[in-house]
Amino acid sequence: MPTRTIDGYCLGIESTADDFSVGIVTFKGEILANVISAYMPPEGGIHPREAARHHAEVANKVLEEAFQKAGIKRKDLKVIAFSQGPGLGPCLRTGATVARALASYLGIPLVGVNHCVAHIEIGKLKTNTVDPVTLYVSGGNTIVAAFDSGRYRVFGETLDIALGNCLDVFAREAGLRQKPGEPFGAVVEKLAKGGRRLIPLPYAVKGMDMSFSGLLTAAVNLLKKGERLEDLCYSLQETAFSMVTEVTERALSHTEKKEVLLTGGVAANKRLQEMVKTIAEEHDAKFCVLPSQFAIDNGAMIAWTGVLAFTHGVVTPIHESFVRLRWRLEEVEVPWVK
Amino acid sequence: MGEISQPRLIKKGAEACLYLADWHGRKVIMKQRLPKKYRAPALDEQIRIYRTIHEPQLMHEAKKAGVPTPTIYLVDAKNATVIMEYIEGEQVKQLLAKVSENTRQKLCFNIGKLIGKLHKNGIIHGDLTTSNMIQTPEGKIFFVDFGLGEKTKELETRGVDLHLMKRALQSTHFQFVEKCFDAIIEGYASVLEASEVKNVLDKIREIEKRGRYITERRGE
């Protein structure tokens, strides 16, 4: 078993959903490359098989670009990390296959990384936080988590669809168009600025958990009844963001931690940032939000978490490197956090 | 409400502030839902007034169902303030960690029984955590904070309510989640029909399996 290695390079592969990304980091936490290739469905949502096909097609190109950017060679790598879950099966398997192939070819260890842990770890690295309450909101996840006794505990999460998914589906139902590289959330955010009236929508906080499916259905129904699109975008944002902010505030108040980290694709939304910042200030906590390239799914976060795991003796033998579609955050021990 | 004297902030929760005060010579809790700056004012008012009115109603219903809750003295919807009885005792959150395993099991059984009584009478607590339960020196368990509760007998909501209880155990008492939750279910089953219990347990499993990465929302 490898023990503490002081220096080296780790390559991380991220492929849980629509992004295929490769990151290369040093063991000290310098990010040398973080190349992301997003799959854009011609219409509708992400089809797992089509996204996986995209990943397979771009894998080689993305890898090449990452090595070029990092200015290192394959043989310089000490360890390969990959996102082992949670996520879409076909997408995860594509990334895992590339990772296994590389590791076997180079004869170096493999580390399977939990995608949600990676979001938190890169967040801590890039914002210099130590022990934050994390609000992770994306198209696939809506989680409020904080560290306690060896693991990241989930304090609150969605009971059905993710917040980002709620915004995406609403945007598609409204027939909105996105420019290449522009997420639907950004389109909704722009329209919401023209909102004048708050339309009552189901506000579903259940204990520490949230539900967005009823909110989505109600918003779509009101749209069909002819409510003004800008007002709906505004109301949808206000309601959904208030829900996640309320839960984050409760976690903050419960754990009494002094840092709040906002990450995930939806973290780019300025209104959400403003709301979370407000509660952080009220609780004398530092508010941190990640720049988009590290907030969305990215390879650097996998690579960095791979470094943390590897330098603490965690490796994943090939025969245990099967993907875990529903791998929960709190199942993962994080011995590198004290 | 001018009779309130010497209010002392005892808990600044995320949802409301709790003050310990003297009211007509009684020791009371004043629960005030302060405006949340992060929320749009219209939404904020809607949420605060709704919860202020709803909570005392549910607490009263719970009491009728045989679940101890603080007595409500005054509801002031406009100011989103409720004045209620102060319960002397200890939070179950603290108790669970320090009592013997045997006592813990009994405590959980009793909690389950109380949840069963609530559900049997169509009351959903909405925020079942061990910090919302207080045991008095006489051994009575009071349920507090019904701010997120609702009145329904829907299986789904019952399932979510118990699922939340389990989640609360997982996040604060992860050392003994399984045994505690089993004891809670045992207590719960001593109140409700076996078939109902089975349905709720199936529902909890379904809720646990649900969660993220649902690709097909409807036949699109």
PDB file of C-alpha atoms in Angstrom, chain A residues 27-145:
ATOM      1  CA  PHE A  27       0.284  16.924  -4.533  1.00  0.00           C
ATOM      2  CA  LYS A  28       0.639  20.405  -3.070  1.00  0.00           C
ATOM      3  CA  GLY A  29      -2.647  21.487  -4.581  1.00  0.00           C
ATOM      4  CA  GLU A  30      -1.544  23.489  -7.599  1.00  0.00           C
ATOM      5  CA  ILE A  31      -3.964  23.058 -10.446  1.00  0.00           C
ATOM      6  CA  LEU A  32      -2.008  22.682 -13.673  1.00  0.00           C
ATOM      7  CA  ALA A  33      -4.883  21.817 -15.978  1.00  0.00           C
ATOM      8  CA  ASN A  34      -8.662  21.647 -15.832  1.00  0.00           C
ATOM      9  CA  VAL A  35     -10.110  20.926 -19.262  1.00  0.00           C
ATOM     10  CA  ILE A  36     -13.880  20.572 -19.503  1.00  0.00           C
ATOM     11  CA  SER A  37     -15.890  19.371 -22.486  1.00  0.00           C
ATOM     12  CA  ALA A  38     -19.645  19.740 -22.077  1.00  0.00           C
ATOM     13  CA  TYR A  39     -22.162  17.622 -23.939  1.00  0.00           C
ATOM     14  CA  MET A  40     -24.949  19.740 -25.391  1.00  0.00           C
ATOM     15  CA  PRO A  41     -28.055  17.765 -26.253  1.00  0.00           C
ATOM     16  CA  PRO A  42     -29.626  18.953 -29.535  1.00  0.00           C
ATOM     17  CA  GLU A  43     -32.914  19.103 -27.636  1.00  0.00           C
ATOM     18  CA  GLY A  44     -34.397  17.982 -24.320  1.00  0.00           C
ATOM     19  CA  GLY A  45     -32.414  16.856 -21.295  1.00  0.00           C
ATOM     20  CA  ILE A  46     -29.306  14.735 -20.984  1.00  0.00           C
ATOM     21  CA  HIS A  47     -29.697  11.293 -22.481  1.00  0.00           C
ATOM     22  CA  PRO A  48     -27.200   9.174 -20.530  1.00  0.00           C
ATOM     23  CA  ARG A  49     -26.238   7.072 -23.536  1.00  0.00           C
ATOM     24  CA  GLU A  50     -25.714  10.077 -25.794  1.00  0.00           C
ATOM     25  CA  ALA A  51     -23.710  11.874 -23.114  1.00  0.00           C
ATOM     26  CA  ALA A  52     -21.555   8.760 -22.643  1.00  0.00           C
ATOM     27  CA  ARG A  53     -20.982   8.620 -26.408  1.00  0.00           C
ATOM     28  CA  HIS A  54     -19.820  12.236 -26.273  1.00  0.00           C
ATOM     29  CA  HIS A  55     -17.431  11.408 -23.432  1.00  0.00           C
ATOM     30  CA  ALA A  56     -15.887   8.511 -25.337  1.00  0.00           C
ATOM     31  CA  GLU A  57     -15.460  10.675 -28.424  1.00  0.00           C
ATOM     32  CA  VAL A  58     -13.744  13.577 -26.686  1.00  0.00           C
ATOM     33  CA  ALA A  59     -11.754  11.614 -24.077  1.00  0.00           C
ATOM     34  CA  ASN A  60      -8.519  11.469 -26.033  1.00  0.00           C
ATOM     35  CA  LYS A  61      -8.640  15.097 -27.107  1.00  0.00           C
ATOM     36  CA  VAL A  62      -9.390  16.323 -23.577  1.00  0.00           C
ATOM     37  CA  LEU A  63      -6.586  14.197 -22.129  1.00  0.00           C
ATOM     38  CA  GLU A  64      -4.105  15.529 -24.699  1.00  0.00           C
ATOM     39  CA  GLU A  65      -5.100  19.094 -23.990  1.00  0.00           C
ATOM     40  CA  ALA A  66      -4.739  18.578 -20.243  1.00  0.00           C
ATOM     41  CA  PHE A  67      -1.222  17.150 -20.595  1.00  0.00           C
ATOM     42  CA  GLN A  68      -0.274  20.000 -22.885  1.00  0.00           C
ATOM     43  CA  LYS A  69      -1.606  22.636 -20.501  1.00  0.00           C
ATOM     44  CA  ALA A  70       0.071  21.022 -17.520  1.00  0.00           C
ATOM     45  CA  GLY A  71       3.319  20.620 -19.406  1.00  0.00           C
ATOM     46  CA  ILE A  72       3.918  17.123 -18.080  1.00  0.00           C
ATOM     47  CA  LYS A  73       4.132  13.675 -19.633  1.00  0.00           C
ATOM     48  CA  ARG A  74       2.091  10.575 -18.866  1.00  0.00           C
ATOM     49  CA  LYS A  75       5.010   8.923 -17.119  1.00  0.00           C
ATOM     50  CA  ASP A  76       5.220  11.842 -14.667  1.00  0.00           C
ATOM     51  CA  LEU A  77       1.896  10.843 -13.081  1.00  0.00           C
ATOM     52  CA  LYS A  78       1.876   9.131  -9.696  1.00  0.00           C
ATOM     53  CA  VAL A  79      -1.822   8.328  -9.444  1.00  0.00           C
ATOM     54  CA  ILE A  80      -5.062   8.393 -11.455  1.00  0.00           C
ATOM     55  CA  ALA A  81      -8.342   9.474  -9.859  1.00  0.00           C
ATOM     56  CA  PHE A  82     -11.821   9.179 -11.337  1.00  0.00           C
ATOM     57  CA  SER A  83     -15.359  10.024 -10.285  1.00  0.00           C
ATOM     58  CA  GLN A  84     -16.794   6.703  -9.178  1.00  0.00           C
ATOM     59  CA  GLY A  85     -20.262   8.050  -8.381  1.00  0.00           C
ATOM     60  CA  PRO A  86     -22.952   9.163  -7.869  1.00  0.00           C
ATOM     61  CA  GLY A  87     -24.107   9.855 -11.378  1.00  0.00           C
ATOM     62  CA  LEU A  88     -25.432   8.481 -14.643  1.00  0.00           C
ATOM     63  CA  GLY A  89     -24.300   4.892 -15.252  1.00  0.00           C
ATOM     64  CA  PRO A  90     -23.146   5.057 -18.875  1.00  0.00           C
ATOM     65  CA  CYS A  91     -21.295   8.340 -18.278  1.00  0.00           C
ATOM     66  CA  LEU A  92     -19.564   7.096 -15.144  1.00  0.00           C
ATOM     67  CA  ARG A  93     -18.540   3.860 -16.851  1.00  0.00           C
ATOM     68  CA  THR A  94     -16.927   5.721 -19.735  1.00  0.00           C
ATOM     69  CA  GLY A  95     -14.801   7.801 -17.369  1.00  0.00           C
ATOM     70  CA  ALA A  96     -13.954   4.773 -15.255  1.00  0.00           C
ATOM     71  CA  THR A  97     -12.849   2.817 -18.306  1.00  0.00           C
ATOM     72  CA  VAL A  98     -10.481   5.573 -19.401  1.00  0.00           C
ATOM     73  CA  ALA A  99      -9.114   5.828 -15.846  1.00  0.00           C
ATOM     74  CA  ARG A 100      -8.541   2.066 -15.509  1.00  0.00           C
ATOM     75  CA  ALA A 101      -6.854   1.903 -18.901  1.00  0.00           C
ATOM     76  CA  LEU A 102      -4.483   4.738 -18.014  1.00  0.00           C
ATOM     77  CA  ALA A 103      -3.659   3.362 -14.586  1.00  0.00           C
ATOM     78  CA  SER A 104      -3.000  -0.155 -15.866  1.00  0.00           C
ATOM     79  CA  TYR A 105      -0.955   1.093 -18.794  1.00  0.00           C
ATOM     80  CA  LEU A 106       1.196   3.308 -16.605  1.00  0.00           C
ATOM     81  CA  GLY A 107       1.285   0.798 -13.753  1.00  0.00           C
ATOM     82  CA  ILE A 108       0.198   3.375 -11.160  1.00  0.00           C
ATOM     83  CA  PRO A 109      -2.561   3.260  -8.532  1.00  0.00           C
ATOM     84  CA  LEU A 110      -6.181   4.197  -9.121  1.00  0.00           C
ATOM     85  CA  VAL A 111      -8.395   6.121  -6.705  1.00  0.00           C
ATOM     86  CA  GLY A 112     -12.195   6.158  -6.992  1.00  0.00           C
ATOM     87  CA  VAL A 113     -13.527   9.496  -5.797  1.00  0.00           C
ATOM     88  CA  ASN A 114     -16.982  10.460  -4.616  1.00  0.00           C
ATOM     89  CA  HIS A 115     -18.216  13.294  -6.802  1.00  0.00           C
ATOM     90  CA  CYS A 116     -19.904  15.207  -3.944  1.00  0.00           C
ATOM     91  CA  VAL A 117     -16.833  14.936  -1.690  1.00  0.00           C
ATOM     92  CA  ALA A 118     -14.777  16.305  -4.584  1.00  0.00           C
ATOM     93  CA  HIS A 119     -17.018  19.363  -4.923  1.00  0.00           C
ATOM     94  CA  ILE A 120     -16.450  20.154  -1.256  1.00  0.00           C
ATOM     95  CA  GLU A 121     -12.697  19.508  -1.349  1.00  0.00           C
ATOM     96  CA  ILE A 122     -11.993  21.692  -4.365  1.00  0.00           C
ATOM     97  CA  GLY A 123     -14.165  24.334  -2.758  1.00  0.00           C
ATOM     98  CA  LYS A 124     -12.074  24.270   0.395  1.00  0.00           C
ATOM     99  CA  LEU A 125      -8.849  24.363  -1.607  1.00  0.00           C
ATOM    100  CA  LYS A 126      -9.824  27.258  -3.865  1.00  0.00           C
ATOM    101  CA  THR A 127     -11.486  29.430  -1.227  1.00  0.00           C
ATOM    102  CA  ASN A 128      -9.128  28.633   1.654  1.00  0.00           C
ATOM    103  CA  THR A 129     -11.897  27.385   3.888  1.00  0.00           C
ATOM    104  CA  VAL A 130     -11.274  24.762   6.543  1.00  0.00           C
ATOM    105  CA  ASP A 131     -14.576  23.524   7.880  1.00  0.00           C
ATOM    106  CA  PRO A 132     -17.532  24.986   5.988  1.00  0.00           C
ATOM    107  CA  VAL A 133     -21.226  24.277   5.777  1.00  0.00           C
ATOM    108  CA  THR A 134     -21.504  23.519   2.062  1.00  0.00           C
ATOM    109  CA  LEU A 135     -24.504  24.238  -0.119  1.00  0.00           C
ATOM    110  CA  TYR A 136     -24.021  22.227  -3.276  1.00  0.00           C
ATOM    111  CA  VAL A 137     -26.657  22.987  -5.885  1.00  0.00           C
ATOM    112  CA  SER A 138     -26.472  21.652  -9.415  1.00  0.00           C
ATOM    113  CA  GLY A 139     -28.527  19.886 -12.050  1.00  0.00           C
ATOM    114  CA  GLY A 140     -28.141  16.567 -10.270  1.00  0.00           C
ATOM    115  CA  ASN A 141     -27.652  17.428  -6.602  1.00  0.00           C
ATOM    116  CA  THR A 142     -29.055  19.719  -3.932  1.00  0.00           C
ATOM    117  CA  ILE A 143     -27.208  19.043  -0.704  1.00  0.00           C
ATOM    118  CA  VAL A 144     -26.413  20.895   2.486  1.00  0.00           C
ATOM    119  CA  ALA A 145     -23.466  19.165   4.135  1.00  0.00           C
TER     120      ALA A 145
END
